[in-house]
Protein backbone atom coordinates (compact mmCIF):
# COMPACT_ATOMS: atom_id res chain seq x y z
CA UNK A 1 0.00 0.00 0.00
CA UNK A 2 2.86 2.36 0.87
CA UNK A 3 6.19 1.99 -0.90
CA UNK A 4 9.20 4.21 -0.30
CA UNK A 5 12.12 3.73 -2.71
CA UNK A 6 15.61 5.19 -2.46
CA UNK A 7 14.40 8.18 -0.46
CA UNK A 8 16.90 10.95 0.31
CA UNK A 9 15.95 14.10 2.21
CA UNK A 10 18.16 17.08 3.04
CA UNK A 11 17.67 20.19 5.09
CA UNK A 12 19.89 22.63 3.23
CA UNK A 13 23.39 21.16 3.31
CA UNK A 14 22.62 18.45 5.85
CA UNK A 15 21.25 15.19 4.57
CA UNK A 16 18.87 13.46 6.99
CA UNK A 17 17.69 10.39 5.04
CA UNK A 18 19.88 8.16 2.89
CA UNK A 19 18.53 5.58 0.43
CA UNK A 20 15.53 4.68 2.59
CA UNK A 21 13.41 1.79 1.30
CA UNK A 22 10.25 0.77 3.12
CA UNK A 23 6.99 -1.03 2.43
CA UNK A 24 3.71 -1.26 4.26
CA UNK A 25 1.14 -3.80 3.09
CA UNK A 26 -2.59 -3.23 3.28
CA UNK A 27 -3.85 -3.97 6.79
CA UNK A 28 -0.34 -4.18 8.23
CA UNK A 29 1.07 -2.30 11.23
CA UNK A 30 4.69 -1.26 10.73
CA UNK A 31 7.04 0.65 13.02
CA UNK A 32 9.96 2.94 12.31
CA UNK A 33 12.13 2.98 15.41
CA UNK A 34 15.34 4.72 16.30
CA UNK A 35 16.78 7.22 18.72
CA UNK A 36 16.79 11.03 18.74
CA UNK A 37 17.55 12.53 15.35
CA UNK A 38 17.50 9.20 13.50
CA UNK A 39 15.17 10.62 10.83
CA UNK A 40 11.79 9.14 11.82
CA UNK A 41 9.84 12.41 11.69
CA UNK A 42 11.61 13.42 8.50
CA UNK A 43 10.47 10.17 6.87
CA UNK A 44 6.82 10.62 7.92
CA UNK A 45 6.85 14.31 6.90
CA UNK A 46 8.18 13.35 3.47
CA UNK A 47 5.44 10.73 2.98
CA UNK A 48 2.66 13.19 3.81
CA UNK A 49 4.00 15.94 1.54
CA UNK A 50 5.35 18.30 4.18
CA UNK A 51 8.91 17.97 2.86
CA UNK A 52 10.16 17.66 -0.69
CA UNK A 53 12.71 14.80 -1.00
CA UNK A 54 15.75 15.38 -3.17
CA UNK A 55 15.68 11.84 -4.53
CA UNK A 56 13.52 8.72 -4.51
CA UNK A 57 9.93 7.73 -4.94
CA UNK A 58 6.93 7.41 -2.63
CA UNK A 59 3.90 5.43 -3.79
CA UNK A 60 0.55 5.03 -2.07
CA UNK A 61 -2.03 2.73 -3.60
CA UNK A 62 -0.24 3.19 -6.91
CA UNK A 63 -0.24 7.02 -6.73
CA UNK A 64 3.04 8.96 -6.71
CA UNK A 65 3.02 11.20 -3.64
CA UNK A 66 6.10 13.34 -4.25
CA UNK A 67 4.99 16.77 -5.40
CA UNK A 68 1.51 16.48 -3.87
CA UNK A 69 0.48 18.90 -1.13
CA UNK A 70 -0.44 17.57 2.33
CA UNK A 71 -4.17 18.04 1.68
CA UNK A 72 -3.95 16.08 -1.59
CA UNK A 73 -2.25 13.28 0.35
CA UNK A 74 -5.13 13.34 2.88
CA UNK A 75 -7.63 13.02 0.04
CA UNK A 76 -5.85 9.93 -1.27
CA UNK A 77 -6.43 8.30 2.12
CA UNK A 78 -3.52 9.00 4.46
CA UNK A 79 -4.09 10.65 7.84
CA UNK A 80 -1.15 11.95 9.87
CA UNK A 81 -1.01 12.45 13.63
CA UNK A 82 2.12 14.58 14.25
CA UNK A 83 4.14 14.33 17.44
CA UNK A 84 3.01 17.72 18.74
CA UNK A 85 -0.63 16.77 17.92
CA UNK A 86 -1.41 20.22 16.49
CA UNK A 87 -4.81 20.53 18.14
CA UNK A 88 -6.60 23.85 18.39
CA UNK A 89 -6.64 24.40 22.18
CA UNK A 90 -9.22 27.22 22.11
CA UNK A 91 -11.69 25.18 20.10
CA UNK A 92 -13.95 22.47 21.47
CA UNK A 93 -13.37 18.75 21.02
CA UNK A 94 -16.24 18.66 18.54
CA UNK A 95 -14.88 21.59 16.52
CA UNK A 96 -11.45 19.96 16.35
CA UNK A 97 -13.08 16.76 15.08
CA UNK A 98 -15.14 18.62 12.49
CA UNK A 99 -11.97 20.17 11.09
CA UNK A 100 -10.67 16.67 10.46
CA UNK A 101 -13.68 15.95 8.23
CA UNK A 102 -13.15 18.95 5.95
CA UNK A 103 -12.83 16.80 2.85
CA UNK A 104 -15.95 14.69 3.44
CA UNK A 105 -18.24 16.89 5.43
CA UNK A 106 -21.37 14.97 4.35
CA UNK A 107 -20.25 11.90 6.24
CA UNK A 108 -19.63 13.82 9.44
CA UNK A 109 -22.57 12.35 11.39
CA UNK A 110 -21.80 8.64 10.93
CA UNK A 111 -18.08 9.33 11.41
CA UNK A 112 -18.68 11.03 14.74
CA UNK A 113 -20.80 8.06 15.81
CA UNK A 114 -17.95 5.68 14.96
CA UNK A 115 -15.40 7.84 16.76
CA UNK A 116 -17.44 8.26 19.91
CA UNK A 117 -17.93 4.47 20.10
CA UNK A 118 -14.15 4.07 19.93
CA UNK A 119 -13.36 6.98 22.28
CA UNK A 120 -16.36 7.41 24.66
CA UNK A 121 -14.33 9.90 26.70
CA UNK A 122 -14.28 12.31 23.77
CA UNK A 123 -18.07 12.25 23.57
CA UNK A 124 -18.32 13.09 27.28
CA UNK A 125 -15.97 16.01 26.70
CA UNK A 126 -17.18 17.15 23.29
CA UNK A 127 -18.12 20.68 24.43
CA UNK A 128 -14.86 21.18 26.34
CA UNK A 129 -11.96 23.19 24.91
CA UNK A 130 -9.26 20.85 23.57
CA UNK A 131 -6.66 22.71 25.65
CA UNK A 132 -8.36 21.57 28.88
CA UNK A 133 -8.04 17.84 28.10
CA UNK A 134 -5.45 15.61 29.77
CA UNK A 135 -2.43 14.51 27.73
CA UNK A 136 -3.99 11.11 27.04
CA UNK A 137 -7.28 12.64 25.95
CA UNK A 138 -5.45 15.07 23.66
CA UNK A 139 -3.66 12.19 21.97
CA UNK A 140 -7.02 10.40 21.53
CA UNK A 141 -8.45 13.58 20.03
CA UNK A 142 -5.52 13.92 17.63
CA UNK A 143 -6.00 10.32 16.46
CA UNK A 144 -9.77 10.78 16.25
CA UNK A 145 -9.37 13.94 14.20
CA UNK A 146 -7.17 12.00 11.76
CA UNK A 147 -9.85 9.32 11.48
CA UNK A 148 -12.44 11.94 10.49
CA UNK A 149 -10.88 11.99 7.00
CA UNK A 150 -11.79 8.27 6.65
CA UNK A 151 -8.19 7.26 5.95
CA UNK A 152 -7.00 3.95 4.55
CA UNK A 153 -3.68 4.42 6.35
CA UNK A 154 -2.88 6.18 9.61
CA UNK A 155 0.63 7.57 10.23
CA UNK A 156 1.53 8.39 13.83
CA UNK A 157 4.65 10.16 15.07
CA UNK A 158 5.63 9.23 18.65
CA UNK A 159 2.05 8.54 19.78
CA UNK A 160 3.18 7.50 23.26
CA UNK A 161 5.21 10.64 24.00
CA UNK A 162 4.17 12.36 27.21
CA UNK A 163 1.69 9.66 28.21
CA UNK A 164 1.78 7.72 31.47
CA UNK A 165 2.37 3.97 30.96
CA UNK A 166 -1.29 3.03 31.57
CA UNK A 167 -2.45 5.57 28.99
CA UNK A 168 0.09 4.24 26.50
CA UNK A 169 -1.48 0.80 26.92
CA UNK A 170 -4.97 2.20 26.51
CA UNK A 171 -3.99 4.07 23.35
CA UNK A 172 -2.40 0.98 21.82
CA UNK A 173 -5.58 -1.00 22.63
CA UNK A 174 -7.55 1.57 20.66
CA UNK A 175 -5.07 1.38 17.78
CA UNK A 176 -5.48 -2.40 17.88
CA UNK A 177 -9.25 -1.99 17.45
CA UNK A 178 -8.60 0.18 14.39
CA UNK A 179 -6.28 -2.49 13.00
CA UNK A 180 -8.99 -5.08 13.55
CA UNK A 181 -11.24 -2.95 11.35
CA UNK A 182 -8.64 -3.09 8.58
CA UNK A 183 -6.79 0.20 8.99
CA UNK A 184 -3.14 0.21 7.87
CA UNK A 185 -0.77 1.77 10.43
CA UNK A 186 2.75 3.20 10.16
CA UNK A 187 4.16 4.60 13.37
CA UNK A 188 7.42 6.16 14.50
CA UNK A 189 8.52 5.53 18.07
CA UNK A 190 11.49 6.04 20.34
CA UNK A 191 9.85 3.58 22.77
CA UNK A 192 11.22 0.61 20.89
CA UNK A 193 9.78 -2.34 22.90
CA UNK A 194 6.28 -0.83 22.83
CA UNK A 195 6.41 -0.26 19.09
CA UNK A 196 7.87 -3.70 18.35
CA UNK A 197 5.22 -5.42 20.48
CA UNK A 198 2.41 -3.71 18.59
CA UNK A 199 3.60 -4.12 15.00
CA UNK A 200 4.21 -6.99 12.62
CA UNK A 201 7.31 -5.55 11.02
CA UNK A 202 9.72 -2.73 11.77
CA UNK A 203 12.58 -0.68 10.38
CA UNK A 204 15.43 0.51 12.57
CA UNK A 205 16.70 3.93 11.49
CA UNK A 206 20.13 5.19 12.54
CA UNK A 207 21.54 8.53 11.39
CA UNK A 208 19.22 8.55 8.40
CA UNK A 209 19.96 4.98 7.25
CA UNK A 210 17.81 1.86 7.63
CA UNK A 211 20.21 -0.33 9.64
CA UNK A 212 17.90 -3.29 10.18
CA UNK A 213 14.43 -4.37 9.20
CA UNK A 214 12.30 -7.44 9.64
CA UNK A 215 9.62 -9.02 11.73
CA UNK A 216 9.12 -7.09 14.94
CA UNK A 217 9.24 -10.23 17.06
CA UNK A 218 12.63 -11.14 15.56
CA UNK A 219 13.95 -7.60 16.13
CA UNK A 220 12.87 -7.82 19.79
CA UNK A 221 15.26 -10.80 20.09
CA UNK A 222 18.06 -9.28 18.00
CA UNK A 223 21.22 -8.79 20.11
CA UNK A 224 22.14 -5.43 18.54
CA UNK A 225 18.59 -4.10 19.03
CA UNK A 226 18.58 -5.33 22.61
CA UNK A 227 21.91 -3.63 23.28
CA UNK A 228 21.05 -0.34 21.60
CA UNK A 229 17.38 0.11 22.44
CA UNK A 230 16.17 -2.31 25.09
CA UNK A 231 18.69 -1.54 27.80
CA UNK A 232 20.15 -5.04 27.79
CA UNK A 233 23.90 -5.34 28.35
N1 LIG B 1 13.73 21.60 10.13
C1 LIG B 1 14.97 21.07 10.19
N2 LIG B 1 16.05 21.77 9.77
C2 LIG B 1 17.28 21.24 9.80
N3 LIG B 1 17.56 20.00 10.25
C3 LIG B 1 16.54 19.25 10.68
C4 LIG B 1 15.18 19.75 10.69
N4 LIG B 1 14.38 18.77 11.18
C5 LIG B 1 15.20 17.74 11.48
N5 LIG B 1 16.48 18.02 11.18
C6 LIG B 1 17.64 17.11 11.36
O1 LIG B 1 17.38 15.90 10.66
C7 LIG B 1 17.79 14.77 11.41
C8 LIG B 1 16.60 13.85 11.63
O2 LIG B 1 15.66 14.50 12.47
P1 LIG B 1 14.23 13.90 12.77
O3 LIG B 1 13.47 14.93 13.50
O4 LIG B 1 13.65 13.36 11.53
O5 LIG B 1 14.60 12.68 13.73
P2 LIG B 1 13.67 11.80 14.66
O6 LIG B 1 14.09 10.39 14.45
O7 LIG B 1 12.24 12.13 14.41
O8 LIG B 1 14.10 12.26 16.11
P3 LIG B 1 13.23 12.36 17.47
O9 LIG B 1 13.17 10.98 18.01
O10 LIG B 1 14.04 13.27 18.32
O11 LIG B 1 11.89 12.91 17.11
C9 LIG B 1 18.40 15.31 12.69
O12 LIG B 1 19.78 15.37 12.52
C10 LIG B 1 17.81 16.70 12.81
O13 LIG B 1 18.69 17.56 13.46
MG1 LIG C 1 10.76 12.81 15.58
XYZ file of C-alpha atoms and ligand atoms in Angstrom:
265
model
C 0.000 0.000 0.000
C 2.858 2.356 0.874
C 6.189 1.991 -0.897
C 9.200 4.212 -0.302
C 12.117 3.730 -2.708
C 15.608 5.189 -2.457
C 14.403 8.181 -0.460
C 16.900 10.954 0.305
C 15.948 14.100 2.208
C 18.159 17.075 3.042
C 17.672 20.191 5.087
C 19.888 22.632 3.234
C 23.391 21.157 3.311
C 22.616 18.452 5.852
C 21.250 15.188 4.571
C 18.873 13.458 6.994
C 17.689 10.392 5.041
C 19.884 8.163 2.886
C 18.526 5.579 0.433
C 15.526 4.679 2.588
C 13.412 1.788 1.299
C 10.249 0.775 3.116
C 6.992 -1.028 2.426
C 3.713 -1.263 4.261
C 1.139 -3.798 3.090
C -2.585 -3.231 3.283
C -3.850 -3.965 6.794
C -0.344 -4.184 8.226
C 1.066 -2.300 11.230
C 4.688 -1.261 10.733
C 7.041 0.655 13.025
C 9.962 2.937 12.309
C 12.130 2.979 15.410
C 15.343 4.724 16.304
C 16.776 7.221 18.723
C 16.792 11.029 18.739
C 17.549 12.526 15.352
C 17.500 9.200 13.503
C 15.173 10.615 10.833
C 11.790 9.141 11.823
C 9.836 12.408 11.692
C 11.608 13.417 8.496
C 10.469 10.167 6.873
C 6.819 10.624 7.918
C 6.846 14.308 6.903
C 8.181 13.349 3.471
C 5.439 10.731 2.980
C 2.655 13.194 3.810
C 4.001 15.940 1.539
C 5.352 18.295 4.176
C 8.907 17.967 2.857
C 10.155 17.657 -0.690
C 12.706 14.799 -0.998
C 15.745 15.377 -3.172
C 15.676 11.836 -4.531
C 13.522 8.725 -4.510
C 9.932 7.730 -4.937
C 6.926 7.410 -2.634
C 3.903 5.429 -3.792
C 0.552 5.030 -2.066
C -2.026 2.733 -3.596
C -0.239 3.192 -6.914
C -0.236 7.019 -6.728
C 3.039 8.956 -6.707
C 3.023 11.197 -3.644
C 6.095 13.341 -4.250
C 4.986 16.774 -5.399
C 1.511 16.484 -3.866
C 0.484 18.903 -1.127
C -0.438 17.568 2.328
C -4.170 18.039 1.680
C -3.950 16.077 -1.589
C -2.249 13.281 0.348
C -5.126 13.339 2.879
C -7.631 13.020 0.038
C -5.846 9.934 -1.267
C -6.429 8.300 2.124
C -3.516 8.999 4.458
C -4.087 10.648 7.845
C -1.146 11.952 9.874
C -1.009 12.454 13.632
C 2.116 14.576 14.249
C 4.142 14.330 17.439
C 3.006 17.720 18.737
C -0.626 16.773 17.918
C -1.413 20.220 16.493
C -4.811 20.534 18.138
C -6.603 23.853 18.395
C -6.638 24.397 22.182
C -9.216 27.221 22.110
C -11.686 25.178 20.102
C -13.951 22.466 21.470
C -13.367 18.753 21.024
C -16.243 18.661 18.540
C -14.878 21.592 16.520
C -11.446 19.959 16.351
C -13.084 16.760 15.082
C -15.140 18.620 12.493
C -11.966 20.175 11.091
C -10.670 16.668 10.457
C -13.677 15.955 8.233
C -13.153 18.948 5.949
C -12.825 16.797 2.846
C -15.949 14.690 3.439
C -18.244 16.893 5.429
C -21.372 14.974 4.347
C -20.248 11.901 6.240
C -19.632 13.819 9.440
C -22.573 12.352 11.385
C -21.798 8.645 10.935
C -18.081 9.326 11.406
C -18.677 11.034 14.737
C -20.801 8.058 15.812
C -17.951 5.682 14.965
C -15.398 7.839 16.757
C -17.444 8.262 19.914
C -17.930 4.473 20.101
C -14.149 4.068 19.931
C -13.362 6.981 22.280
C -16.356 7.411 24.657
C -14.331 9.900 26.699
C -14.284 12.315 23.771
C -18.066 12.254 23.570
C -18.319 13.091 27.275
C -15.975 16.011 26.701
C -17.179 17.148 23.292
C -18.124 20.678 24.430
C -14.858 21.183 26.337
C -11.959 23.187 24.908
C -9.264 20.846 23.571
C -6.662 22.707 25.653
C -8.359 21.573 28.880
C -8.036 17.838 28.096
C -5.450 15.612 29.771
C -2.429 14.506 27.734
C -3.987 11.114 27.042
C -7.277 12.639 25.950
C -5.447 15.073 23.665
C -3.657 12.188 21.975
C -7.020 10.401 21.535
C -8.449 13.580 20.028
C -5.516 13.918 17.634
C -6.004 10.315 16.457
C -9.774 10.779 16.250
C -9.375 13.942 14.197
C -7.174 12.004 11.759
C -9.849 9.318 11.477
C -12.443 11.939 10.491
C -10.884 11.990 7.005
C -11.787 8.269 6.646
C -8.190 7.259 5.948
C -6.998 3.948 4.555
C -3.682 4.424 6.348
C -2.883 6.183 9.613
C 0.628 7.570 10.232
C 1.531 8.393 13.828
C 4.652 10.158 15.071
C 5.628 9.232 18.655
C 2.051 8.535 19.776
C 3.183 7.498 23.259
C 5.210 10.644 24.004
C 4.171 12.364 27.206
C 1.690 9.660 28.206
C 1.776 7.724 31.470
C 2.366 3.966 30.955
C -1.286 3.031 31.573
C -2.448 5.565 28.986
C 0.088 4.245 26.497
C -1.482 0.801 26.922
C -4.972 2.200 26.506
C -3.988 4.074 23.353
C -2.404 0.984 21.819
C -5.583 -0.999 22.634
C -7.547 1.568 20.659
C -5.067 1.384 17.784
C -5.479 -2.400 17.879
C -9.248 -1.986 17.454
C -8.599 0.176 14.390
C -6.283 -2.490 12.997
C -8.990 -5.077 13.549
C -11.236 -2.945 11.346
C -8.637 -3.090 8.580
C -6.787 0.196 8.991
C -3.141 0.209 7.875
C -0.770 1.766 10.430
C 2.747 3.202 10.161
C 4.157 4.602 13.374
C 7.415 6.164 14.498
C 8.516 5.525 18.071
C 11.492 6.036 20.344
C 9.848 3.578 22.770
C 11.219 0.611 20.886
C 9.785 -2.338 22.903
C 6.282 -0.829 22.826
C 6.409 -0.263 19.087
C 7.872 -3.702 18.351
C 5.217 -5.421 20.477
C 2.409 -3.710 18.588
C 3.599 -4.117 15.003
C 4.210 -6.994 12.620
C 7.311 -5.552 11.018
C 9.720 -2.735 11.768
C 12.575 -0.681 10.377
C 15.431 0.510 12.574
C 16.697 3.935 11.488
C 20.125 5.195 12.544
C 21.536 8.530 11.390
C 19.220 8.547 8.404
C 19.955 4.984 7.254
C 17.813 1.855 7.634
C 20.207 -0.330 9.636
C 17.900 -3.287 10.179
C 14.435 -4.369 9.204
C 12.303 -7.444 9.639
C 9.616 -9.024 11.727
C 9.119 -7.095 14.942
C 9.245 -10.226 17.064
C 12.628 -11.137 15.565
C 13.950 -7.598 16.131
C 12.874 -7.819 19.792
C 15.262 -10.800 20.095
C 18.061 -9.280 18.000
C 21.221 -8.788 20.110
C 22.136 -5.431 18.535
C 18.589 -4.103 19.028
C 18.577 -5.334 22.614
C 21.907 -3.630 23.285
C 21.054 -0.340 21.605
C 17.380 0.114 22.442
C 16.168 -2.310 25.085
C 18.688 -1.535 27.796
C 20.146 -5.043 27.788
C 23.899 -5.344 28.354
N 13.734 21.598 10.128
C 14.967 21.071 10.191
N 16.048 21.771 9.769
C 17.282 21.236 9.801
N 17.562 20.004 10.253
C 16.539 19.249 10.684
C 15.183 19.747 10.692
N 14.382 18.773 11.184
C 15.195 17.738 11.478
N 16.482 18.022 11.177
C 17.638 17.114 11.359
O 17.377 15.900 10.662
C 17.790 14.767 11.412
C 16.599 13.846 11.626
O 15.664 14.496 12.470
P 14.226 13.897 12.775
O 13.471 14.925 13.498
O 13.645 13.360 11.530
O 14.599 12.683 13.729
P 13.667 11.799 14.661
O 14.090 10.391 14.452
O 12.245 12.128 14.410
O 14.102 12.259 16.109
P 13.235 12.360 17.467
O 13.171 10.979 18.006
O 14.036 13.267 18.323
O 11.889 12.907 17.106
C 18.400 15.313 12.694
O 19.777 15.374 12.519
C 17.812 16.702 12.808
O 18.688 17.557 13.460
Mg 10.757 12.810 15.584
